[in-house]
XYZ file of C-alpha atoms in Angstrom:
464
model
C -146.596 -60.645 -178.286
C -144.087 -59.609 -175.593
C -145.399 -60.309 -172.077
C -145.119 -57.488 -169.819
C -141.937 -57.694 -167.797
C -142.813 -54.840 -164.814
C -145.619 -52.326 -164.285
C -144.313 -48.859 -163.817
C -144.509 -47.570 -160.149
C -144.748 -43.812 -160.329
C -144.482 -41.419 -157.334
C -143.260 -37.623 -158.241
C -143.246 -34.540 -155.960
C -141.982 -31.021 -155.837
C -138.126 -30.557 -155.146
C -137.347 -27.799 -152.164
C -134.738 -25.258 -152.809
C -131.329 -26.377 -151.696
C -132.300 -30.291 -152.307
C -129.302 -32.577 -152.229
C -128.708 -34.998 -154.663
C -129.956 -38.004 -152.494
C -133.004 -35.875 -151.952
C -133.801 -35.540 -155.406
C -133.470 -39.095 -156.296
C -135.610 -39.846 -153.266
C -138.286 -37.625 -154.917
C -138.071 -39.009 -158.498
C -140.326 -40.773 -160.347
C -138.832 -44.398 -160.363
C -139.555 -47.462 -162.665
C -139.360 -51.158 -161.313
C -136.011 -52.990 -161.978
C -137.085 -56.509 -162.355
C -134.926 -59.347 -160.912
C -132.542 -60.862 -162.981
C -134.130 -64.454 -163.536
C -132.594 -67.353 -161.737
C -129.546 -68.797 -163.248
C -128.605 -65.808 -165.041
C -125.576 -63.419 -164.843
C -124.642 -60.189 -166.491
C -122.833 -59.652 -170.024
C -120.835 -56.948 -169.185
C -117.188 -57.461 -170.941
C -118.851 -60.831 -172.279
C -116.686 -62.642 -175.016
C -118.480 -65.345 -176.871
C -116.571 -67.953 -178.834
C -114.561 -66.898 -181.656
C -116.488 -67.130 -185.118
C -113.964 -67.762 -188.308
C -116.350 -67.105 -190.672
C -119.304 -65.147 -189.490
C -122.604 -66.121 -191.455
C -125.095 -63.284 -191.740
C -128.656 -63.164 -192.203
C -130.433 -59.426 -192.841
C -133.929 -58.396 -192.207
C -135.547 -55.378 -193.508
C -134.040 -53.984 -196.842
C -135.693 -50.824 -197.198
C -133.678 -47.521 -196.060
C -130.533 -49.091 -194.335
C -130.543 -52.228 -195.053
C -128.880 -52.604 -198.619
C -126.222 -50.400 -197.635
C -125.397 -52.942 -194.714
C -125.566 -55.490 -197.594
C -122.885 -53.737 -199.741
C -120.708 -53.034 -196.567
C -120.765 -56.568 -195.568
C -119.617 -57.509 -199.150
C -116.154 -55.709 -198.288
C -115.356 -56.970 -195.180
C -113.515 -60.222 -194.942
C -114.442 -63.426 -192.668
C -118.250 -63.176 -193.621
C -120.614 -64.838 -195.671
C -123.887 -63.379 -196.647
C -126.346 -66.090 -196.152
C -130.098 -65.053 -196.409
C -131.673 -61.923 -197.243
C -135.374 -60.780 -196.196
C -138.021 -58.218 -196.698
C -141.501 -57.993 -196.712
C -141.116 -56.350 -200.385
C -139.764 -59.095 -202.942
C -138.183 -56.335 -204.798
C -136.051 -55.066 -202.050
C -134.734 -58.471 -201.770
C -133.881 -58.972 -205.519
C -132.082 -55.420 -205.483
C -129.763 -56.806 -202.903
C -129.118 -60.215 -204.646
C -128.070 -58.026 -207.575
C -125.433 -56.657 -205.170
C -124.185 -60.253 -204.413
C -124.061 -61.320 -208.172
C -122.006 -58.295 -209.170
C -119.726 -58.736 -206.445
C -118.992 -62.222 -207.881
C -120.662 -64.039 -204.804
C -122.885 -66.880 -204.289
C -126.692 -66.013 -203.980
C -128.376 -65.614 -200.634
C -131.665 -67.582 -199.770
C -134.476 -65.233 -200.163
C -137.253 -64.507 -197.385
C -140.390 -62.152 -198.541
C -144.116 -61.998 -199.101
C -145.451 -62.280 -195.261
C -145.109 -60.892 -192.108
C -143.672 -63.907 -190.555
C -140.673 -64.758 -193.661
C -138.060 -63.048 -190.727
C -138.539 -65.935 -188.595
C -137.945 -68.498 -190.925
C -134.642 -66.838 -191.472
C -133.974 -66.645 -187.820
C -134.541 -70.746 -187.833
C -131.642 -71.456 -190.086
C -128.833 -73.116 -188.682
C -125.985 -72.078 -190.961
C -126.428 -68.326 -189.109
C -124.342 -66.743 -186.385
C -125.499 -63.420 -186.654
C -128.919 -61.397 -187.672
C -128.833 -58.170 -188.837
C -132.025 -56.224 -188.102
C -132.786 -52.998 -190.085
C -136.443 -52.845 -190.143
C -139.018 -50.027 -188.925
C -138.583 -49.280 -184.890
C -141.836 -51.202 -183.843
C -140.148 -54.586 -184.935
C -136.616 -54.365 -183.570
C -136.989 -55.754 -180.234
C -139.628 -58.516 -181.047
C -137.106 -59.679 -183.971
C -134.178 -59.251 -181.758
C -135.776 -61.143 -178.719
C -136.819 -64.111 -180.993
C -133.300 -64.441 -183.367
C -131.433 -64.788 -179.757
C -133.862 -67.628 -178.637
C -133.374 -69.113 -181.865
C -129.417 -69.039 -181.030
C -128.216 -66.154 -183.021
C -126.334 -63.230 -182.365
C -128.165 -60.012 -183.121
C -127.629 -56.386 -184.337
C -130.098 -53.989 -184.415
C -130.726 -50.681 -185.733
C -131.216 -47.798 -183.922
C -133.385 -47.229 -181.731
C -133.323 -50.950 -180.949
C -135.965 -50.533 -178.356
C -138.835 -48.326 -177.723
C -140.082 -49.118 -174.426
C -138.759 -50.422 -171.081
C -140.513 -53.762 -171.501
C -138.899 -54.306 -174.912
C -135.444 -52.849 -173.076
C -135.674 -55.357 -170.509
C -136.946 -58.363 -172.543
C -133.973 -58.020 -174.745
C -131.294 -57.840 -171.407
C -132.662 -61.008 -170.285
C -132.824 -62.766 -173.447
C -129.284 -61.685 -174.099
C -128.144 -62.985 -170.693
C -129.929 -66.071 -170.509
C -129.104 -67.179 -174.016
C -125.613 -65.489 -173.908
C -125.871 -64.057 -177.421
C -124.678 -60.757 -178.195
C -127.164 -57.998 -178.636
C -125.576 -54.980 -180.092
C -127.151 -51.752 -181.268
C -126.316 -50.623 -184.348
C -125.172 -46.897 -183.618
C -123.021 -45.614 -186.101
C -122.129 -42.357 -184.921
C -119.581 -43.447 -182.230
C -117.460 -44.677 -185.174
C -117.394 -41.031 -186.955
C -113.744 -39.851 -187.359
C -114.330 -36.831 -185.152
C -115.812 -38.631 -182.363
C -113.314 -41.858 -182.394
C -110.383 -39.353 -182.527
C -111.568 -37.096 -179.484
C -112.661 -40.225 -177.896
C -109.032 -41.465 -177.736
C -107.743 -38.025 -176.727
C -110.196 -38.092 -173.617
C -109.108 -41.695 -172.956
C -105.443 -40.449 -172.897
C -106.032 -37.710 -170.433
C -105.979 -34.733 -173.243
C -109.061 -32.794 -171.622
C -108.430 -33.705 -168.072
C -111.878 -34.557 -166.099
C -114.646 -34.682 -168.434
C -117.378 -33.048 -166.602
C -120.004 -32.209 -169.258
C -120.987 -33.946 -172.705
C -123.595 -32.716 -175.085
C -125.243 -34.655 -178.269
C -128.366 -34.537 -180.379
C -129.990 -35.552 -183.166
C -131.334 -32.444 -184.985
C -132.418 -33.206 -188.965
C -135.177 -31.945 -190.667
C -136.652 -34.739 -192.039
C -139.449 -33.080 -194.289
C -138.030 -34.358 -197.416
C -137.500 -37.743 -196.184
C -141.025 -38.590 -194.435
C -142.435 -39.837 -197.755
C -139.971 -42.449 -197.931
C -140.702 -44.439 -194.802
C -142.436 -47.453 -195.208
C -146.245 -47.064 -194.613
C -145.545 -43.615 -193.124
C -144.029 -45.689 -189.727
C -141.826 -43.039 -188.586
C -143.986 -40.017 -188.612
C -146.648 -41.912 -187.315
C -144.642 -42.586 -184.483
C -143.645 -39.226 -184.068
C -147.449 -38.414 -183.960
C -148.099 -40.886 -181.127
C -145.400 -40.438 -179.038
C -143.917 -37.770 -176.878
C -140.107 -37.697 -175.706
C -136.987 -37.984 -177.464
C -137.561 -40.830 -179.590
C -134.568 -40.859 -181.412
C -131.670 -40.322 -178.723
C -128.977 -42.833 -179.739
C -127.232 -40.792 -182.167
C -126.196 -38.178 -179.240
C -126.223 -40.639 -176.257
C -123.577 -43.079 -177.687
C -120.688 -40.804 -177.934
C -121.377 -38.895 -175.171
C -121.885 -42.313 -172.811
C -118.546 -43.648 -174.158
C -117.093 -40.295 -173.143
C -118.144 -40.825 -169.671
C -117.750 -44.543 -169.314
C -121.257 -45.593 -168.543
C -121.579 -48.749 -166.805
C -117.596 -49.026 -166.912
C -117.023 -46.893 -163.511
C -120.357 -44.357 -163.667
C -123.722 -44.594 -164.559
C -126.657 -42.620 -164.992
C -128.952 -41.213 -162.234
C -131.475 -38.743 -163.047
C -133.112 -37.258 -165.957
C -135.207 -34.438 -166.301
C -137.013 -33.717 -169.694
C -139.332 -30.980 -171.458
C -140.367 -30.035 -174.956
C -141.997 -27.271 -177.085
C -145.648 -27.351 -178.430
C -145.760 -29.187 -181.754
C -146.347 -26.796 -184.240
C -144.445 -28.006 -187.529
C -145.263 -31.739 -187.265
C -149.105 -31.298 -187.361
C -148.569 -28.271 -189.970
C -146.623 -30.908 -192.272
C -149.634 -33.523 -192.153
C -151.999 -30.836 -192.691
C -150.062 -29.733 -195.918
C -149.851 -32.834 -197.248
C -153.048 -34.605 -196.645
C -155.217 -31.235 -196.565
C -156.530 -31.939 -193.100
C -155.212 -31.077 -189.805
C -154.426 -34.235 -187.266
C -156.713 -34.189 -183.897
C -153.401 -34.621 -182.271
C -149.593 -34.707 -182.061
C -147.481 -35.900 -179.478
C -143.965 -35.133 -180.220
C -143.051 -31.561 -179.680
C -140.980 -29.841 -182.272
C -137.806 -29.704 -179.833
C -137.110 -31.938 -177.002
C -134.338 -31.457 -174.222
C -133.154 -33.720 -171.704
C -130.610 -32.961 -168.859
C -129.193 -36.108 -167.279
C -127.090 -36.371 -164.095
C -124.561 -39.341 -163.338
C -123.527 -41.046 -160.164
C -120.256 -39.222 -160.349
C -121.413 -35.806 -160.956
C -121.183 -35.465 -164.490
C -123.982 -33.862 -166.715
C -125.390 -34.786 -170.174
C -127.404 -32.623 -172.341
C -129.290 -34.365 -175.041
C -131.901 -32.980 -177.885
C -134.231 -34.250 -180.501
C -135.637 -31.892 -183.128
C -136.844 -33.277 -186.632
C -139.022 -30.563 -187.985
C -137.751 -27.378 -187.692
C -135.141 -25.633 -190.044
C -132.517 -25.717 -188.176
C -128.953 -27.138 -190.059
C -128.266 -30.622 -189.037
C -126.487 -31.270 -185.788
C -125.436 -34.162 -183.375
C -124.052 -31.258 -181.378
C -121.420 -33.506 -179.673
C -119.199 -31.701 -177.447
C -117.404 -32.144 -174.325
C -116.202 -29.969 -171.428
C -113.281 -30.898 -169.352
C -111.116 -29.594 -166.573
C -108.041 -28.939 -169.125
C -109.694 -28.726 -172.329
C -112.773 -28.825 -174.803
C -114.158 -30.397 -178.048
C -117.231 -29.396 -180.241
C -118.052 -30.883 -183.546
C -121.034 -28.863 -184.757
C -121.211 -26.311 -186.420
C -117.335 -25.502 -186.531
C -115.195 -28.267 -185.504
C -112.647 -27.461 -182.817
C -110.623 -28.048 -179.753
C -109.630 -25.734 -176.946
C -106.444 -26.852 -174.617
C -104.492 -25.547 -171.820
C -101.230 -24.739 -172.669
C -99.559 -27.306 -170.858
C -101.440 -29.802 -172.745
C -99.062 -30.456 -175.419
C -95.210 -29.730 -175.393
C -93.687 -26.811 -177.739
C -91.802 -29.536 -180.042
C -95.094 -30.933 -181.134
C -97.397 -27.946 -181.258
C -97.016 -25.135 -183.848
C -97.066 -21.577 -182.430
C -97.097 -23.295 -179.085
C -96.998 -19.780 -177.333
C -100.285 -18.808 -178.523
C -101.844 -22.204 -177.387
C -105.012 -20.816 -175.237
C -108.423 -22.213 -173.853
C -110.033 -18.904 -174.588
C -110.003 -20.044 -178.617
C -110.048 -23.019 -180.726
C -106.536 -24.233 -181.786
C -105.726 -22.955 -185.245
C -105.954 -25.647 -188.328
C -102.247 -26.335 -188.019
C -102.414 -26.798 -184.369
C -105.660 -28.941 -184.476
C -104.108 -31.279 -187.541
C -100.602 -32.350 -185.178
C -103.120 -33.263 -182.401
C -105.338 -35.192 -184.458
C -102.283 -36.943 -186.121
C -100.742 -37.782 -182.662
C -104.246 -38.566 -180.914
C -105.678 -40.469 -184.161
C -107.352 -43.653 -182.783
C -105.799 -46.630 -183.765
C -108.975 -48.358 -185.488
C -109.248 -44.973 -187.732
C -105.616 -45.612 -188.325
C -106.130 -49.204 -189.569
C -109.092 -49.044 -191.417
C -110.113 -45.167 -192.142
C -109.018 -45.078 -195.703
C -110.887 -48.380 -196.491
C -113.930 -47.254 -194.548
C -113.768 -43.672 -196.888
C -113.746 -45.680 -199.958
C -116.456 -48.209 -198.992
C -118.680 -45.321 -197.663
C -121.575 -45.037 -195.550
C -122.112 -41.868 -194.017
C -118.703 -40.942 -194.836
C -117.278 -44.461 -193.470
C -118.507 -44.494 -189.896
C -121.180 -47.112 -190.895
C -118.450 -49.404 -192.528
C -116.268 -48.835 -189.150
C -119.415 -49.810 -187.111
C -119.788 -53.229 -189.172
C -116.147 -54.014 -189.354
C -115.548 -53.748 -185.715
C -118.661 -55.966 -185.061
C -117.157 -58.737 -187.291
C -113.890 -57.957 -186.014
C -114.778 -58.890 -182.471
C -116.987 -61.429 -183.163
C -114.206 -63.545 -185.385
C -111.438 -63.021 -182.222
C -113.996 -63.682 -179.521
C -113.371 -60.175 -177.919
C -116.262 -58.121 -176.170
C -118.481 -56.146 -178.491
C -117.542 -52.516 -178.356
C -121.870 -51.805 -177.555
C -123.254 -54.504 -175.401
C -127.021 -55.101 -174.402
C -126.949 -52.435 -171.566
C -125.350 -49.564 -174.088
C -128.394 -50.255 -175.856
C -130.767 -50.338 -172.691
C -128.789 -46.747 -171.796
C -128.913 -44.958 -174.966
C -132.814 -46.186 -176.054
C -134.148 -45.376 -172.405
C -134.461 -42.033 -173.086
C -137.683 -42.509 -175.262
C -139.450 -43.680 -172.621
C -138.168 -41.898 -169.567
C -137.888 -38.754 -171.272
C -141.867 -39.215 -172.213
C -142.475 -40.056 -168.281
C -141.037 -36.864 -167.432
C -142.922 -34.742 -169.633
C -146.045 -36.095 -168.961
C -145.477 -35.540 -165.424
C -144.820 -31.822 -165.853
C -140.915 -32.202 -166.629
C -140.229 -34.413 -163.179
C -137.115 -35.802 -162.613
C -137.100 -39.382 -163.215
C -134.551 -42.028 -162.026
C -132.709 -44.085 -164.848
C -132.715 -47.693 -163.794
C -129.639 -49.510 -163.239
C -129.702 -51.464 -166.488
C -126.781 -53.901 -165.540
C -128.386 -54.892 -162.146
C -125.452 -53.651 -159.896
C -122.560 -54.682 -162.428
C -121.911 -51.093 -163.742
C -118.965 -50.209 -161.539
C -116.983 -53.615 -162.265
C -114.933 -52.489 -165.523
C -113.063 -49.261 -165.207
C -113.450 -47.052 -167.995
C -114.758 -47.895 -171.601
C -112.018 -49.230 -174.326
C -112.177 -50.893 -177.255
C -111.073 -54.530 -177.383
C -108.099 -55.821 -179.589
C -106.719 -59.502 -180.262
C -103.276 -59.777 -179.108
């Protein structure tokens, strides 16, 4: 069991009208940032030695794991060495994928709660790919790094501050990558919009929004031992924030020139969650912690704002919200994809019907096609067609895995480091802390411990 790294020191006070940013920060709930252990250095922009063939072991082959195995079959420069799941049948299904693809059989681990440790102890694995339930993510990630492996962990990779700091400290100490498998930063609209933002199309970005709004009623029965519904029943706050946080933080260069400083969260009462339990079991639960809808507002060091929402029980249509507001333009993905720009953002020889280009409404479909073609992300241009063919949430899962392997093979910094993991996962404990203290402001720790401003701007790394 992971040792407690720190204790939470809490102090809250009402904010006075007209209070400055410094005043808000000084009156916010704080959590202890543990000192970096002696001899350790940060992992910002860290590049491990290149690996010619990335040898992979997969842990967790229930819902997300089999898709990952299938995708790795199509990624050059990889070898699937080992497969692990508590249920032998799940391992057997993935083994058949390898057989169908004409690949060698992988070593099998199953049947016990400790089988995954044997996989991590192998000396012929470079990367451990973890796709289990949330409760095991951080424990497995720490252990795998201690065994000398890079790790890629499904979302959310950590649910508590103790787990977050354990992953950070272990990654720093072992000099092993710890990447969160956040697929939504690789969706086509998000990547193309990010590239536009990096080229200044939207001016200075001031506000971004993201969410996970997805009614899981039909999915609850398929989670092993009901773990996901039980987690929502037992925990308040935004317990699944990373799909919205990832794209938002990349747009705002989090720990690459800016950092989150303060958040405030609130939620509705719990209605549909407990109603589902009563409907399916015949007995109303004594308690249900997670509100039907949770909202979090975040402020950054440079005065930008982020709005994140979580809702998995109401009949709202699926949405990750994904929206940005800049000084020169606007982008929106849900429920309708669109861009709005000031007329001077594109020249008349590039944009059809240039005279009608107006920030008061979305560009026409023809105008948007021209915009996307001009600013298509290099990664989308390179592997977009292959990603669509292989699949995985329309291709974004494939791009995520492809980029992970590409960076490892070329000795490049990963697209997402352990501090991205920390920043995107920290909403689970910090939003709960805010809500449980009357929606009080909460300081967001500097998980880089001082290195957040060393790199200027988020960029994907490419081999020369």
